[in-house]
Coordinates of C-alpha atoms in Angstrom, one line a residue:
Chain A
M133 CA 0.0 0.0 0.0
T134 CA 2.4 2.7 -1.0
S135 CA 0.6 3.9 -4.1
T136 CA 0.3 7.7 -4.2
D137 CA -3.1 7.6 -5.9
T138 CA -6.2 7.9 -3.8
P139 CA -9.7 7.7 -5.2
A140 CA -10.2 11.4 -4.4
A141 CA -7.0 12.3 -6.2
A142 CA -8.1 10.7 -9.5
E143 CA -11.1 13.1 -9.9
Q144 CA -9.2 16.3 -9.1
G145 CA -6.9 18.5 -11.0
P146 CA -3.3 19.4 -10.1
A147 CA -2.1 19.1 -6.6
L148 CA -2.4 22.0 -4.1
I149 CA 0.3 20.6 -1.9
S150 CA 3.0 18.6 -3.3
I151 CA 5.9 17.4 -1.2
E152 CA 8.7 15.7 -3.1
G153 CA 11.5 13.7 -1.5
V154 CA 11.7 15.7 1.6
H155 CA 14.4 14.8 4.2
K156 CA 14.9 16.6 7.5
A157 CA 17.9 16.2 9.7
F158 CA 18.6 18.1 13.0
G159 CA 22.3 17.6 13.1
E160 CA 22.8 13.8 13.4
L161 CA 19.1 13.2 14.0
H162 CA 17.4 12.1 10.7
V163 CA 13.7 12.8 11.4
L164 CA 12.2 12.8 7.9
R165 CA 13.3 10.2 5.3
D166 CA 12.3 10.8 1.6
C167 CA 8.7 11.8 2.2
D168 CA 6.3 12.3 -0.7
L169 CA 2.8 13.7 -0.2
T170 CA 0.2 15.0 -2.6
V171 CA -2.9 16.8 -1.4
H172 CA -5.5 18.1 -3.8
S173 CA -7.7 21.1 -3.4
G174 CA -10.6 20.4 -1.1
E175 CA -9.0 17.2 0.2
V176 CA -8.4 16.3 3.8
A177 CA -5.2 14.4 4.6
V178 CA -4.7 12.9 8.0
L179 CA -1.2 12.1 9.3
I180 CA -1.1 9.4 11.9
G181 CA 1.8 7.6 13.6
P182 CA 3.5 7.1 16.9
S183 CA 5.0 10.1 18.6
G184 CA 8.4 11.0 17.2
S185 CA 7.5 9.6 13.8
G186 CA 8.0 12.9 12.1
K187 CA 4.3 13.8 11.5
S188 CA 4.6 17.3 13.0
T189 CA 7.9 18.0 11.3
L190 CA 6.5 17.1 7.9
L191 CA 3.5 19.4 8.6
R192 CA 5.8 22.2 9.7
C193 CA 7.8 21.8 6.4
I194 CA 4.6 22.8 4.5
N195 CA 4.6 26.3 5.9
Q196 CA 8.3 26.6 6.4
L197 CA 8.4 26.6 10.2
E198 CA 11.0 23.9 9.4
E199 CA 13.3 24.0 6.4
P200 CA 13.7 20.7 4.6
T201 CA 17.3 19.4 4.5
A202 CA 16.5 17.9 1.0
G203 CA 13.5 17.9 -1.3
K204 CA 10.9 20.3 -2.3
V205 CA 7.6 21.6 -1.1
R206 CA 5.3 23.2 -3.6
I207 CA 2.0 24.9 -3.0
D208 CA -0.2 25.4 -6.0
G209 CA 2.9 24.6 -8.1
V210 CA 5.0 27.3 -6.5
T211 CA 8.2 26.2 -4.8
Q212 CA 8.2 27.2 -1.1
G213 CA 11.2 29.1 0.3
Y214 CA 13.3 29.1 -2.8
A215 CA 13.3 30.7 -6.3
E216 CA 12.0 28.4 -9.0
Q217 CA 15.2 28.6 -11.1
E218 CA 18.4 26.9 -9.8
L219 CA 21.5 29.1 -9.8
P220 CA 24.1 28.2 -12.4
D221 CA 26.3 26.6 -9.8
G222 CA 23.5 24.3 -8.7
R223 CA 22.6 26.1 -5.5
W224 CA 19.1 27.2 -4.7
Q225 CA 18.4 30.9 -4.2
K226 CA 16.6 31.4 -0.9
L227 CA 13.7 33.9 -0.9
A228 CA 13.8 37.1 1.1
P229 CA 12.1 36.9 4.6
K230 CA 9.2 39.0 3.4
D231 CA 8.5 36.7 0.5
I232 CA 8.6 33.7 2.8
A233 CA 6.2 35.5 5.1
R234 CA 3.9 36.2 2.2
Q235 CA 3.9 32.5 1.3
R236 CA 3.2 31.6 4.9
S237 CA 0.3 34.0 5.1
R238 CA -1.7 31.9 2.6
I239 CA -1.4 28.8 4.8
G240 CA -3.4 28.7 8.1
M241 CA -1.9 26.8 11.0
V242 CA -3.4 25.6 14.3
F243 CA -1.1 24.4 17.1
Q244 CA -1.4 21.8 19.8
R245 CA -0.9 24.4 22.5
F246 CA -3.2 27.0 20.8
D247 CA -0.6 29.8 21.2
L248 CA -3.1 32.5 21.2
F249 CA -1.6 35.9 22.0
P250 CA -2.4 36.2 25.7
H251 CA -2.3 40.0 25.8
M252 CA -5.1 40.4 23.3
T253 CA -8.8 39.5 23.5
A254 CA -10.2 36.8 21.4
L255 CA -11.4 39.4 18.9
E256 CA -8.1 41.2 18.8
N257 CA -6.3 37.8 18.2
V258 CA -8.5 37.2 15.2
M259 CA -8.1 40.8 13.8
E260 CA -4.3 41.0 14.3
A261 CA -3.0 39.3 11.2
P262 CA -5.6 40.8 8.7
V263 CA -4.8 44.3 10.0
Q264 CA -1.0 43.9 10.4
V265 CA -0.2 41.6 7.5
L266 CA -2.9 42.3 4.9
G267 CA -3.3 45.9 5.9
R268 CA -7.1 45.7 6.1
P269 CA -9.0 48.5 7.7
K270 CA -9.7 47.9 11.4
A271 CA -13.5 48.2 11.1
E272 CA -13.6 45.7 8.3
A273 CA -11.3 43.2 10.1
R274 CA -13.4 43.6 13.2
L275 CA -16.6 42.7 11.4
R276 CA -15.0 39.7 9.8
A277 CA -13.5 38.6 13.1
Q278 CA -16.9 38.7 14.7
E279 CA -18.3 36.7 11.9
L280 CA -15.6 34.0 12.3
L281 CA -16.0 33.9 16.1
E282 CA -19.7 33.3 15.5
R283 CA -18.9 30.6 13.1
V284 CA -16.8 28.7 15.7
G285 CA -19.6 29.3 18.3
L286 CA -17.8 32.0 20.3
A287 CA -19.6 35.2 19.4
D288 CA -20.2 35.9 23.1
R289 CA -16.6 35.4 24.0
A290 CA -15.1 38.1 21.7
G291 CA -14.0 40.4 24.5
H292 CA -12.5 37.7 26.6
F293 CA -8.8 37.2 27.1
P294 CA -7.4 33.7 26.3
S295 CA -6.8 33.1 30.0
E296 CA -10.5 33.4 30.6
L297 CA -11.4 30.7 28.0
S298 CA -11.4 26.9 28.3
G299 CA -8.9 24.9 26.2
G300 CA -11.6 24.0 23.7
Q301 CA -12.7 27.6 23.3
Q302 CA -9.1 28.8 22.9
Q303 CA -8.5 26.3 20.2
R304 CA -11.6 27.4 18.4
V305 CA -10.4 31.0 18.6
A306 CA -7.1 29.8 17.2
I307 CA -9.0 28.3 14.2
A308 CA -10.8 31.5 13.7
R309 CA -7.5 33.4 13.8
A310 CA -6.1 31.2 11.1
L311 CA -9.3 31.5 9.0
A312 CA -9.2 35.3 9.2
M313 CA -6.3 35.3 6.6
D314 CA -8.6 33.5 4.1
P315 CA -6.0 30.7 3.7
E316 CA -5.8 28.4 0.8
L317 CA -5.2 25.4 3.1
M318 CA -5.1 24.7 6.8
L319 CA -2.6 22.8 8.8
F320 CA -3.6 21.3 12.2
D321 CA -0.8 20.0 14.5
E322 CA -2.5 17.7 17.0
P323 CA -5.3 20.2 17.6
T324 CA -7.0 18.2 20.3
S325 CA -4.0 16.6 22.1
A326 CA -3.8 19.3 24.8
L327 CA -7.5 19.3 25.6
D328 CA -9.5 17.6 28.3
P329 CA -11.5 14.7 26.8
E330 CA -14.8 16.4 27.1
L331 CA -13.6 19.4 25.1
V332 CA -12.2 17.4 22.2
A333 CA -15.6 17.0 20.5
E334 CA -16.3 20.8 20.2
V335 CA -13.0 21.3 18.3
L336 CA -13.4 18.3 16.1
A337 CA -16.9 19.5 15.2
V338 CA -15.4 22.8 13.9
L339 CA -12.8 20.8 11.9
K340 CA -15.5 18.6 10.4
E341 CA -17.5 21.6 9.4
L342 CA -14.5 23.2 7.7
A343 CA -13.8 19.9 5.8
E344 CA -17.4 19.8 4.7
G345 CA -17.1 23.4 3.5
G346 CA -14.3 22.2 1.1
M347 CA -11.3 23.5 2.9
T348 CA -8.0 21.7 2.0
M349 CA -6.6 20.4 5.3
V350 CA -3.7 18.4 6.6
V351 CA -4.3 17.2 10.1
V352 CA -1.9 15.5 12.5
T353 CA -4.0 13.7 15.0
H354 CA -4.5 10.6 17.2
E355 CA -8.3 10.7 16.8
M356 CA -8.9 7.6 14.7
G357 CA -12.7 8.2 14.7
F358 CA -12.2 11.6 13.1
A359 CA -9.7 10.2 10.6
R360 CA -12.1 7.5 9.5
E361 CA -15.0 9.9 9.2
V362 CA -13.4 13.0 7.6
A363 CA -10.2 12.0 5.8
D364 CA -9.9 11.5 2.1
Q365 CA -6.4 10.3 2.6
V366 CA -4.8 8.7 5.7
V367 CA -1.0 8.7 5.8
F368 CA 0.8 6.5 8.4
M369 CA 4.3 7.5 9.3
D370 CA 6.9 5.7 11.4
Q371 CA 10.5 6.7 12.1
G372 CA 10.4 9.6 9.7
A373 CA 9.2 7.6 6.7
I374 CA 5.7 7.3 5.1
I375 CA 4.9 3.6 5.5
E376 CA 1.3 3.4 4.2
R377 CA -1.2 5.7 2.7
G378 CA -4.7 5.4 1.2
T379 CA -8.4 5.8 2.1
P380 CA -9.4 5.4 5.7
E381 CA -10.8 2.0 4.8
Q382 CA -7.5 0.9 3.3
V383 CA -5.2 2.2 6.0
I384 CA -7.3 2.0 9.2
D385 CA -9.4 -1.1 8.5
N386 CA -6.9 -3.1 6.4
P387 CA -3.4 -2.3 7.6
Q388 CA -0.8 -4.1 5.5
S389 CA 2.4 -3.6 7.5
E390 CA 3.1 -5.0 10.9
R391 CA 4.2 -1.5 12.2
L392 CA 0.8 0.0 11.3
Q393 CA -1.1 -3.0 12.7
G394 CA 0.9 -2.6 15.9
F395 CA 0.2 1.1 16.0
L396 CA -3.5 0.7 15.4
N397 CA -3.7 -1.9 18.1
S398 CA -2.2 0.5 20.6
V399 CA -4.5 3.5 19.8
L400 CA -7.8 1.8 19.0
Chain B
M111 CA -8.0 29.0 32.6
S112 CA -11.1 28.9 34.8
T113 CA -14.4 29.4 33.1
A114 CA -16.7 29.0 36.1
P115 CA -18.5 32.2 37.0
A116 CA -17.7 33.8 40.3
A117 CA -19.9 32.4 43.1
P118 CA -22.7 34.9 44.0
A119 CA -21.7 37.0 46.9
T120 CA -23.9 36.6 49.9
S121 CA -25.1 40.0 50.7
A122 CA -26.1 40.9 54.2
G123 CA -29.8 40.5 55.1
Q124 CA -30.3 37.6 52.8
E125 CA -30.4 34.0 54.0
D126 CA -27.1 32.3 53.8
P127 CA -27.3 29.6 51.1
I128 CA -24.6 27.6 52.8
P129 CA -26.0 25.8 55.9
G130 CA -23.8 25.6 58.9
R131 CA -21.1 28.0 57.8
I132 CA -18.0 27.7 60.0
R133 CA -17.5 30.5 62.5
A134 CA -13.9 30.2 63.5
R135 CA -12.0 31.8 66.4
R136 CA -8.4 32.7 65.7
S137 CA -5.8 30.5 67.3
P138 CA -3.8 32.5 69.9
R139 CA -0.4 33.9 68.7
P140 CA 1.3 35.4 71.7
G141 CA 4.7 35.5 70.0
T142 CA 3.3 37.7 67.2
W143 CA 1.7 40.1 69.7
I144 CA 4.9 40.4 71.8
S145 CA 7.0 41.2 68.8
A146 CA 4.5 43.7 67.5
V147 CA 4.5 45.6 70.8
I148 CA 8.4 45.7 70.8
V149 CA 8.5 47.0 67.2
A150 CA 5.8 49.6 68.0
I151 CA 7.8 50.9 71.0
L152 CA 10.9 51.2 68.8
A153 CA 9.0 53.0 66.0
L154 CA 7.5 55.5 68.5
G155 CA 11.0 56.0 70.0
L156 CA 12.3 56.8 66.5
I157 CA 9.5 59.3 65.7
N158 CA 10.0 60.9 69.1
F159 CA 13.8 61.3 68.3
L160 CA 13.1 62.8 64.9
V161 CA 10.6 65.3 66.2
T162 CA 12.3 66.4 69.4
N163 CA 16.0 66.4 68.4
E164 CA 17.1 70.0 67.9
V165 CA 19.7 69.0 65.3
F166 CA 17.1 68.3 62.7
D167 CA 16.0 71.9 62.9
W168 CA 12.5 71.4 61.4
P169 CA 11.8 75.1 61.1
T170 CA 14.7 75.4 58.6
V171 CA 13.4 72.4 56.7
A172 CA 10.0 74.0 56.4
A173 CA 11.6 77.3 55.3
Y174 CA 13.6 75.8 52.5
I175 CA 11.4 72.9 51.3
L176 CA 9.7 75.2 48.7
D177 CA 12.7 77.4 48.1
I178 CA 12.9 78.4 44.4
K179 CA 16.4 76.9 44.0
V180 CA 15.2 73.6 45.6
V181 CA 12.1 73.4 43.5
Q182 CA 14.1 74.1 40.3
G183 CA 16.6 71.4 41.5
V184 CA 13.6 69.0 41.7
G185 CA 12.7 69.9 38.1
W186 CA 16.2 69.4 36.7
T187 CA 16.5 66.1 38.6
L188 CA 13.2 64.8 37.2
L189 CA 14.1 66.0 33.7
I190 CA 17.5 64.3 33.8
T191 CA 16.0 61.1 35.3
V192 CA 13.3 60.9 32.6
L193 CA 15.5 61.7 29.6
A194 CA 18.3 59.4 30.8
M195 CA 15.8 56.5 31.3
I196 CA 14.3 57.1 27.8
L197 CA 17.8 57.1 26.3
G198 CA 18.8 54.1 28.3
T199 CA 15.7 52.1 27.4
A200 CA 16.2 52.9 23.7
V201 CA 19.8 51.9 23.7
A202 CA 19.1 48.8 25.8
L203 CA 16.3 47.7 23.5
A204 CA 18.7 48.0 20.6
A205 CA 21.5 46.2 22.5
A206 CA 19.1 43.4 23.6
I207 CA 17.8 42.8 20.0
M208 CA 21.4 42.9 18.7
R209 CA 22.4 40.3 21.3
R210 CA 19.7 38.0 19.8
S211 CA 20.9 38.5 16.2
E212 CA 22.5 35.8 14.1
N213 CA 25.1 38.3 12.9
P214 CA 28.3 38.0 15.0
V215 CA 29.2 41.7 14.5
L216 CA 25.9 42.9 16.0
R217 CA 26.2 40.4 18.8
G218 CA 29.8 41.3 19.5
V219 CA 29.2 45.1 19.6
S220 CA 26.3 44.7 21.9
W221 CA 28.4 42.4 24.2
A222 CA 31.3 44.9 24.2
Y223 CA 28.9 47.9 25.0
I224 CA 27.5 46.1 28.0
F225 CA 30.9 44.9 29.1
V226 CA 32.4 48.4 29.1
F227 CA 29.5 50.5 30.4
R228 CA 28.5 48.0 33.1
G229 CA 32.0 47.3 34.2
T230 CA 33.1 50.9 34.9
P231 CA 31.9 53.2 37.7
V232 CA 29.1 55.6 36.6
Y233 CA 31.1 58.4 38.3
T234 CA 34.0 57.8 36.0
Q235 CA 31.8 57.7 33.0
L236 CA 30.2 61.1 34.0
V237 CA 33.6 62.7 34.3
F238 CA 34.5 61.3 30.9
W239 CA 31.3 62.7 29.3
G240 CA 32.1 66.0 31.0
L241 CA 35.4 66.0 29.3
F242 CA 34.0 64.9 26.0
T243 CA 34.3 68.3 24.4
V244 CA 38.0 68.3 25.3
I245 CA 38.6 64.7 24.1
V246 CA 36.6 65.3 20.9
P247 CA 36.7 69.0 20.2
R248 CA 35.5 68.7 16.6
L249 CA 33.2 66.2 14.9
A250 CA 33.5 66.0 11.1
V251 CA 31.6 64.0 8.4
G252 CA 33.5 63.3 5.2
V253 CA 35.2 60.7 3.1
P254 CA 37.9 58.9 5.0
F255 CA 41.3 60.4 3.8
G256 CA 39.3 62.6 1.4
P257 CA 37.4 65.9 1.7
E258 CA 35.4 66.9 4.7
L259 CA 31.7 67.5 4.1
F260 CA 30.8 69.3 7.3
A261 CA 32.1 69.7 10.8
L262 CA 30.9 71.1 14.1
E263 CA 32.6 72.3 17.3
T264 CA 31.3 69.9 20.0
R265 CA 31.4 72.4 22.8
D266 CA 28.8 74.5 21.0
Y267 CA 26.4 71.5 21.0
F268 CA 27.2 69.5 24.1
P269 CA 26.5 71.5 27.3
A270 CA 26.9 69.9 30.7
F271 CA 23.2 69.0 30.8
W272 CA 23.4 66.7 27.8
A273 CA 26.7 65.3 29.1
A274 CA 24.8 64.3 32.2
V275 CA 21.9 62.8 30.3
V276 CA 24.1 60.9 27.9
G277 CA 26.4 59.7 30.7
L278 CA 23.6 58.4 32.9
G279 CA 21.6 57.1 29.9
L280 CA 24.4 55.0 28.4
N281 CA 25.4 53.6 31.8
E282 CA 21.8 52.7 32.5
G283 CA 21.3 51.1 29.1
A284 CA 23.9 48.5 29.9
Y285 CA 21.9 47.3 32.9
L286 CA 18.6 47.6 31.1
A287 CA 19.8 45.6 28.2
E288 CA 20.1 42.5 30.4
I289 CA 16.7 43.2 31.9
I290 CA 15.1 43.6 28.5
R291 CA 16.9 40.6 27.1
S292 CA 15.6 38.4 29.9
G293 CA 12.1 39.9 29.3
L294 CA 12.3 39.0 25.6
N295 CA 13.5 35.5 26.4
S296 CA 10.5 35.0 28.8
V297 CA 8.1 35.0 25.9
G298 CA 7.6 31.5 24.7
R299 CA 8.8 30.3 21.2
G300 CA 5.2 29.3 20.4
Q301 CA 4.2 32.9 20.3
S302 CA 6.7 33.9 17.6
E303 CA 5.8 30.7 15.7
A304 CA 2.1 31.4 15.8
A305 CA 2.8 34.9 14.5
K306 CA 5.2 33.6 11.8
A307 CA 2.6 31.2 10.7
L308 CA 0.2 34.1 10.2
G309 CA 2.7 35.7 7.8
M310 CA 4.0 38.4 10.2
G311 CA 7.6 39.6 9.6
N312 CA 10.2 39.7 12.3
G313 CA 9.8 43.4 13.1
K314 CA 6.1 43.1 13.5
I315 CA 6.4 40.0 15.6
L316 CA 8.8 41.9 18.0
R317 CA 6.6 45.0 18.1
R318 CA 3.2 43.5 18.3
I319 CA 3.6 40.1 20.0
V320 CA 6.9 39.7 21.8
I321 CA 7.6 43.2 23.3
P322 CA 4.1 43.8 24.7
Q323 CA 4.4 40.4 26.6
A324 CA 8.0 41.0 27.6
M325 CA 6.9 44.3 29.2
R326 CA 5.1 42.4 31.9
V327 CA 8.4 41.0 33.0
I328 CA 10.4 44.2 32.3
V329 CA 8.3 46.8 34.0
P330 CA 9.0 45.8 37.7
P331 CA 12.8 45.9 37.4
L332 CA 12.5 49.0 35.1
G333 CA 10.7 50.7 37.9
N334 CA 13.5 49.8 40.3
E335 CA 16.0 51.1 37.8
T336 CA 14.1 54.4 37.4
I337 CA 14.1 55.0 41.2
G338 CA 17.8 54.1 41.2
M339 CA 18.4 56.6 38.4
L340 CA 16.6 59.3 40.4
K341 CA 19.1 59.0 43.1
T342 CA 22.1 58.5 40.8
T343 CA 21.4 61.9 39.3
S344 CA 23.0 63.2 42.5
L345 CA 26.3 62.3 40.9
V346 CA 26.0 64.7 38.0
L347 CA 28.3 67.0 39.9
A348 CA 31.0 64.9 38.3
V349 CA 30.2 66.3 34.8
P350 CA 29.9 69.0 36.4
F351 CA 26.2 69.8 36.2
T352 CA 25.2 72.0 39.2
L353 CA 21.4 72.6 39.1
D354 CA 20.1 69.3 40.4
L355 CA 18.4 68.7 43.7
T356 CA 21.4 67.4 45.7
F357 CA 23.7 70.2 44.4
A358 CA 21.0 72.9 45.1
T359 CA 20.4 71.7 48.7
N360 CA 24.1 71.3 49.3
A361 CA 24.8 74.9 48.1
I362 CA 22.1 76.2 50.5
A363 CA 23.5 74.1 53.4
N364 CA 27.0 75.5 52.8
K365 CA 25.7 79.0 52.8
L366 CA 23.7 78.5 56.1
Y367 CA 26.3 76.2 57.8
A368 CA 23.3 73.9 58.4
P369 CA 23.9 70.6 56.5
I370 CA 21.4 68.4 58.3
P371 CA 18.0 70.2 57.7
L372 CA 18.9 70.6 54.0
L373 CA 19.7 66.9 53.7
L374 CA 16.2 66.3 55.1
V375 CA 14.8 68.7 52.4
A376 CA 16.5 66.7 49.7
A377 CA 15.5 63.3 51.3
I378 CA 11.8 64.4 51.5
W379 CA 11.8 65.5 47.8
Y380 CA 13.5 62.3 46.7
L381 CA 10.9 60.3 48.6
A382 CA 8.0 62.4 47.1
I383 CA 9.3 61.8 43.6
T384 CA 9.8 58.1 44.3
S385 CA 6.1 57.9 45.4
V386 CA 4.9 59.4 42.2
L387 CA 7.1 57.0 40.2
M388 CA 5.7 54.1 42.1
V389 CA 2.1 55.2 41.2
G390 CA 3.2 55.3 37.5
Q391 CA 4.8 51.9 37.8
H392 CA 1.5 50.5 39.2
F393 CA -0.5 51.7 36.2
L394 CA 2.2 50.4 33.8
E395 CA 2.1 47.0 35.5
R396 CA -1.7 46.9 35.3
Y397 CA -1.7 47.8 31.6
F398 CA 0.9 45.3 30.5
G399 CA -0.5 42.6 32.8
R400 CA -3.8 42.5 30.9
G401 CA -4.7 39.1 29.8
F402 CA -2.4 37.4 32.3
D403 CA -4.8 37.8 35.1
D404 CA -8.0 35.8 35.5
R405 CA -9.7 38.6 37.4
R406 CA -11.6 40.9 35.1
T407 CA -11.6 43.6 37.7
T408 CA -8.1 44.6 36.7
A409 CA -8.9 45.2 33.0
P410 CA -8.6 48.8 32.0
K411 CA -11.9 50.6 31.7
G412 CA -11.5 53.1 28.9
G413 CA -11.2 52.4 25.2
R414 CA -12.2 48.8 25.5
P415 CA -15.5 47.6 24.1
I416 CA -18.1 46.8 26.8
L417 CA -17.9 43.1 27.3
P418 CA -20.8 40.7 27.7
P419 CA -20.8 39.3 31.2
A420 CA -19.1 35.9 31.5
R421 CA -21.7 33.3 31.5
P422 CA -21.4 29.5 32.0
M423 CA -20.4 27.4 29.0
P424 CA -22.6 28.3 26.0
S425 CA -25.0 25.8 24.4
V426 CA -22.9 25.5 21.3
E427 CA -20.7 23.0 23.1
S428 CA -20.3 19.5 21.7

């Protein structure tokens, strides 16, 4: 089961995210080994695997929070972090910080620890990037932020500081904050792992709604029920390599490799 | 991270909803009482000594506390304190940011600045700045080994007042740099990453995300340093600058041959200014502490939209 084609992929056009031969090493530590991943527009890819398997690192390579040691990440056909043309001496020309920031601004990301800005209210958190990065007028950004908070069920929490919100509410504000930039795709790095069990459902409900609305998403999670229900493509990673990929039925219900079988036995 | 609403206060007259509320009697603490009495007697003795001892000469204190020279001295002292702190903070912020840079030149220069200015006495530095116009009589801008574009005589532009401000400010900056650096380091990496992921550039991340949060850690020691600076201004005599509070009171004392009451005048003014600075610090701490405190009561009132009252978890859950 290492075919790159998924049923969803067959029907759709060119890839929105295309990761080709990505390696990542932190000094001696080789955490990603020759990873390929293709995600089409509107598709939901779920990365699963034991902790330390490289899922989060691969996710962070997509919006350049990590720089791949080898390989390429393309979004909508555009190489991330480097100029398209190789230099005559074979080196790659790195982009200027402001160009990298612009590439990142089109990709929403939600973190395990929420990482809301604690000195701003929920509303200010959501308004911050549209005003500061896109230069939108404050009044317009405020309206849009209110709309987004309403969408994640937190209209009545707009004036609260993160410290006054539950973990689940904070994570929903974080999702609204990412959506405020009108991203082309969303990355979720274990969005429910830091939550009390009874708060997981409210965050997963928002993720599901986003997926149904056609948002392209890459989700690192341990929630197998969510993966089975929402994923178009499930990718199993272990020790930095992609071991299996396919539909939820293929990967979760009919694991081929021993490693995946062992992993599923431990989480299900 | 509590979301529970505050328990309703039981107002007088209403029936207590908690049955059998405990009515406790304090446990006896004789040791505390005995020490409190001893301390009270000592304090009263000190007050008695201050009031009755002729040497303090309170009538002279009263006569000179609002003397024009003294009040002007207070003004100059305050002005030097504020300007030196502003200069120090600006220099310190630059030094702290340079210390975090990847560029070894920026890091090295910042390190050397802190090394020199923190490692030499402020008195020595003030004497140096007082002599600056002798050491550097003329500043010129031009092409090295080539023609001079313009030049100025430093003594026309660098009076003792500015020597005092620059001397105190640069010395202070070296201390503040470490305080600011630890403040910047206190903001978690997740904050910069979240801001980066939103597409913010490094400058914006510092200005909008990191510095406002670092201020919470920086303000208390900054307040300490400001109060320290207020008193260090008494050294500007080294420049020599001779209009500050300590010099003014000393001059009067020498004229009257009455040093002690004029020392009291200076001490009372320094205490008064310190009190005012403490009030300022309180408001700064409250402003930069917003969001880090669960209690809404500390939130600033003005400029903020009126918030809906915190209610229990809304129905949208699950």
